[in-house]
Each structure stands twice: as C-alpha cells, then as structure tokens.
C-alpha positions as protocol buffer text, in pm:
chain_id: "A"
residue {
  index: 1
  type: PRO
  ca { x: -12947 y: 21895 z: -7114 }
}
residue {
  index: 2
  type: GLY
  ca { x: -12695 y: 21737 z: -7348 }
}
residue {
  index: 3
  type: SER
  ca { x: -12400 y: 21826 z: -7152 }
}
residue {
  index: 4
  type: PHE
  ca { x: -12484 y: 21563 z: -6830 }
}
residue {
  index: 5
  type: LYS
  ca { x: -12256 y: 21277 z: -6822 }
}
residue {
  index: 6
  type: ALA
  ca { x: -12353 y: 20922 z: -6700 }
}
residue {
  index: 7
  type: THR
  ca { x: -12148 y: 20978 z: -6392 }
}
residue {
  index: 8
  type: ASP
  ca { x: -12329 y: 21286 z: -6273 }
}
residue {
  index: 9
  type: GLN
  ca { x: -12486 y: 21335 z: -5950 }
}
residue {
  index: 10
  type: PHE
  ca { x: -12805 y: 21557 z: -5967 }
}
residue {
  index: 11
  type: TYR
  ca { x: -12904 y: 21809 z: -5731 }
}
residue {
  index: 12
  type: ILE
  ca { x: -13175 y: 22056 z: -5675 }
}
residue {
  index: 13
  type: GLN
  ca { x: -13040 y: 22404 z: -5583 }
}
residue {
  index: 14
  type: VAL
  ca { x: -13290 y: 22551 z: -5343 }
}
residue {
  index: 15
  type: GLY
  ca { x: -13099 y: 22840 z: -5209 }
}
residue {
  index: 16
  type: ALA
  ca { x: -12784 y: 23070 z: -5227 }
}
residue {
  index: 17
  type: PHE
  ca { x: -12670 y: 23281 z: -4927 }
}
residue {
  index: 18
  type: SER
  ca { x: -12379 y: 23526 z: -4869 }
}
residue {
  index: 19
  type: ARG
  ca { x: -12386 y: 23414 z: -4498 }
}
residue {
  index: 20
  type: LYS
  ca { x: -12326 y: 23040 z: -4399 }
}
residue {
  index: 21
  type: HIS
  ca { x: -12576 y: 23057 z: -4116 }
}
residue {
  index: 22
  type: TYR
  ca { x: -12858 y: 23116 z: -4350 }
}
residue {
  index: 23
  type: ALA
  ca { x: -12764 y: 22827 z: -4569 }
}
residue {
  index: 24
  type: GLU
  ca { x: -12728 y: 22594 z: -4284 }
}
residue {
  index: 25
  type: LYS
  ca { x: -13082 y: 22692 z: -4145 }
}
residue {
  index: 26
  type: MET
  ca { x: -13221 y: 22611 z: -4499 }
}
residue {
  index: 27
  type: GLN
  ca { x: -13012 y: 22280 z: -4483 }
}
residue {
  index: 28
  type: LYS
  ca { x: -13173 y: 22185 z: -4146 }
}
residue {
  index: 29
  type: ARG
  ca { x: -13523 y: 22272 z: -4270 }
}
residue {
  index: 30
  type: PHE
  ca { x: -13474 y: 22033 z: -4577 }
}
residue {
  index: 31
  type: GLU
  ca { x: -13312 y: 21756 z: -4360 }
}
residue {
  index: 32
  type: LYS
  ca { x: -13616 y: 21751 z: -4134 }
}
residue {
  index: 33
  type: SER
  ca { x: -13828 y: 21670 z: -4423 }
}
residue {
  index: 34
  type: GLY
  ca { x: -13627 y: 21391 z: -4519 }
}
residue {
  index: 35
  type: TYR
  ca { x: -13386 y: 21503 z: -4783 }
}
residue {
  index: 36
  type: ASP
  ca { x: -13011 y: 21464 z: -4809 }
}
residue {
  index: 37
  type: VAL
  ca { x: -12866 y: 21803 z: -4828 }
}
residue {
  index: 38
  type: GLU
  ca { x: -12530 y: 21967 z: -4860 }
}
residue {
  index: 39
  type: VAL
  ca { x: -12407 y: 22341 z: -4838 }
}
residue {
  index: 40
  type: LEU
  ca { x: -12144 y: 22391 z: -5120 }
}
residue {
  index: 41
  type: GLN
  ca { x: -11917 y: 22689 z: -5046 }
}
residue {
  index: 42
  type: VAL
  ca { x: -11837 y: 22868 z: -5356 }
}
residue {
  index: 43
  type: ILE
  ca { x: -11565 y: 23126 z: -5331 }
}
residue {
  index: 44
  type: GLY
  ca { x: -11540 y: 23407 z: -5564 }
}
residue {
  index: 45
  type: ARG
  ca { x: -11310 y: 23689 z: -5640 }
}
residue {
  index: 46
  type: LYS
  ca { x: -11523 y: 23947 z: -5446 }
}
residue {
  index: 47
  type: SER
  ca { x: -11746 y: 23724 z: -5220 }
}
residue {
  index: 48
  type: THR
  ca { x: -11829 y: 23376 z: -5106 }
}
residue {
  index: 49
  type: ILE
  ca { x: -12165 y: 23217 z: -5171 }
}
residue {
  index: 50
  type: TYR
  ca { x: -12310 y: 22904 z: -4987 }
}
residue {
  index: 51
  type: LYS
  ca { x: -12535 y: 22697 z: -5234 }
}
residue {
  index: 52
  type: VAL
  ca { x: -12786 y: 22463 z: -5056 }
}
residue {
  index: 53
  type: LEU
  ca { x: -12820 y: 22162 z: -5261 }
}
residue {
  index: 54
  type: VAL
  ca { x: -13063 y: 21872 z: -5227 }
}
residue {
  index: 55
  type: ALA
  ca { x: -12957 y: 21534 z: -5338 }
}
residue {
  index: 56
  type: ALA
  ca { x: -13187 y: 21421 z: -5629 }
}
residue {
  index: 57
  type: GLY
  ca { x: -13017 y: 21094 z: -5770 }
}
residue {
  index: 58
  type: THR
  ca { x: -12829 y: 20998 z: -6092 }
}
residue {
  index: 59
  type: THR
  ca { x: -13091 y: 21051 z: -6340 }
}
residue {
  index: 60
  type: ARG
  ca { x: -13226 y: 21373 z: -6478 }
}
residue {
  index: 61
  type: ASP
  ca { x: -13573 y: 21240 z: -6474 }
}
residue {
  index: 62
  type: LYS
  ca { x: -13562 y: 21156 z: -6110 }
}
residue {
  index: 63
  type: ALA
  ca { x: -13417 y: 21520 z: -6056 }
}
residue {
  index: 64
  type: VAL
  ca { x: -13698 y: 21677 z: -6241 }
}
residue {
  index: 65
  type: VAL
  ca { x: -13972 y: 21488 z: -6026 }
}
residue {
  index: 66
  type: THR
  ca { x: -13781 y: 21590 z: -5702 }
}
residue {
  index: 67
  type: GLU
  ca { x: -13742 y: 21955 z: -5838 }
}
residue {
  index: 68
  type: GLN
  ca { x: -14124 y: 21976 z: -5894 }
}
residue {
  index: 69
  type: LYS
  ca { x: -14186 y: 21826 z: -5548 }
}
residue {
  index: 70
  type: ILE
  ca { x: -13976 y: 22105 z: -5394 }
}
residue {
  index: 71
  type: LYS
  ca { x: -14142 y: 22377 z: -5595 }
}
residue {
  index: 72
  type: ASN
  ca { x: -14497 y: 22245 z: -5507 }
}
residue {
  index: 73
  type: ASN
  ca { x: -14370 y: 22295 z: -5144 }
}
residue {
  index: 74
  type: GLY
  ca { x: -14315 y: 22679 z: -5217 }
}
residue {
  index: 75
  type: TYR
  ca { x: -13958 y: 22696 z: -5334 }
}
residue {
  index: 76
  type: ASN
  ca { x: -14040 y: 22821 z: -5685 }
}
residue {
  index: 77
  type: LYS
  ca { x: -13676 y: 22930 z: -5753 }
}
residue {
  index: 78
  type: ALA
  ca { x: -13539 y: 22561 z: -5723 }
}
residue {
  index: 79
  type: PHE
  ca { x: -13361 y: 22423 z: -6018 }
}
residue {
  index: 80
  type: VAL
  ca { x: -13174 y: 22104 z: -6111 }
}
residue {
  index: 81
  type: ILE
  ca { x: -12782 y: 22108 z: -6148 }
}
residue {
  index: 82
  type: ALA
  ca { x: -12545 y: 21825 z: -6220 }
}
residue {
  index: 83
  type: ARG
  ca { x: -12199 y: 21788 z: -6056 }
}
C-alpha cells in the first residue's frame, strides 16, 4: 500500500491469459457491463501474457470498491494494481 504514488491509475486485474483471443473475450464481457477495460501485453523471456485490466480510478479506496463489486460477480481472483 505505501508504494502507490498520487499519479497512479488503479486497475483491477480480472484475468491473465497466454492467448490474446481469450483476453479479448473477457475484455468484451466486462465492456458490455459498462467497464473501461484494456488488455496489457506482457512479454517475458519464455512467453507472452495478456492481462485483462478494468480501470478503477485514481484512488485506492475507489479501486477497492470496484474490486469488491467484481468479486461479488464471481471473479474471486480479481485484485487491485497501480500503474
């Protein structure tokens, strides 16, 4: 918690996939529910991961509320990140 900066944007990571197609399917599902969503490509040494991130505002408090709402809808592994 102490490492977040005032300029950070908070997101809820709702999924991570090795195939872009699956990340895009999840992205569309959240967009249909009214969320602002992006797929972040993370290139590692041996593989590429596509993370599905739901925008959750600029405060940690707001992000935690969004995280709980998403978890209440069945995405139990969702968690807050700052970028």
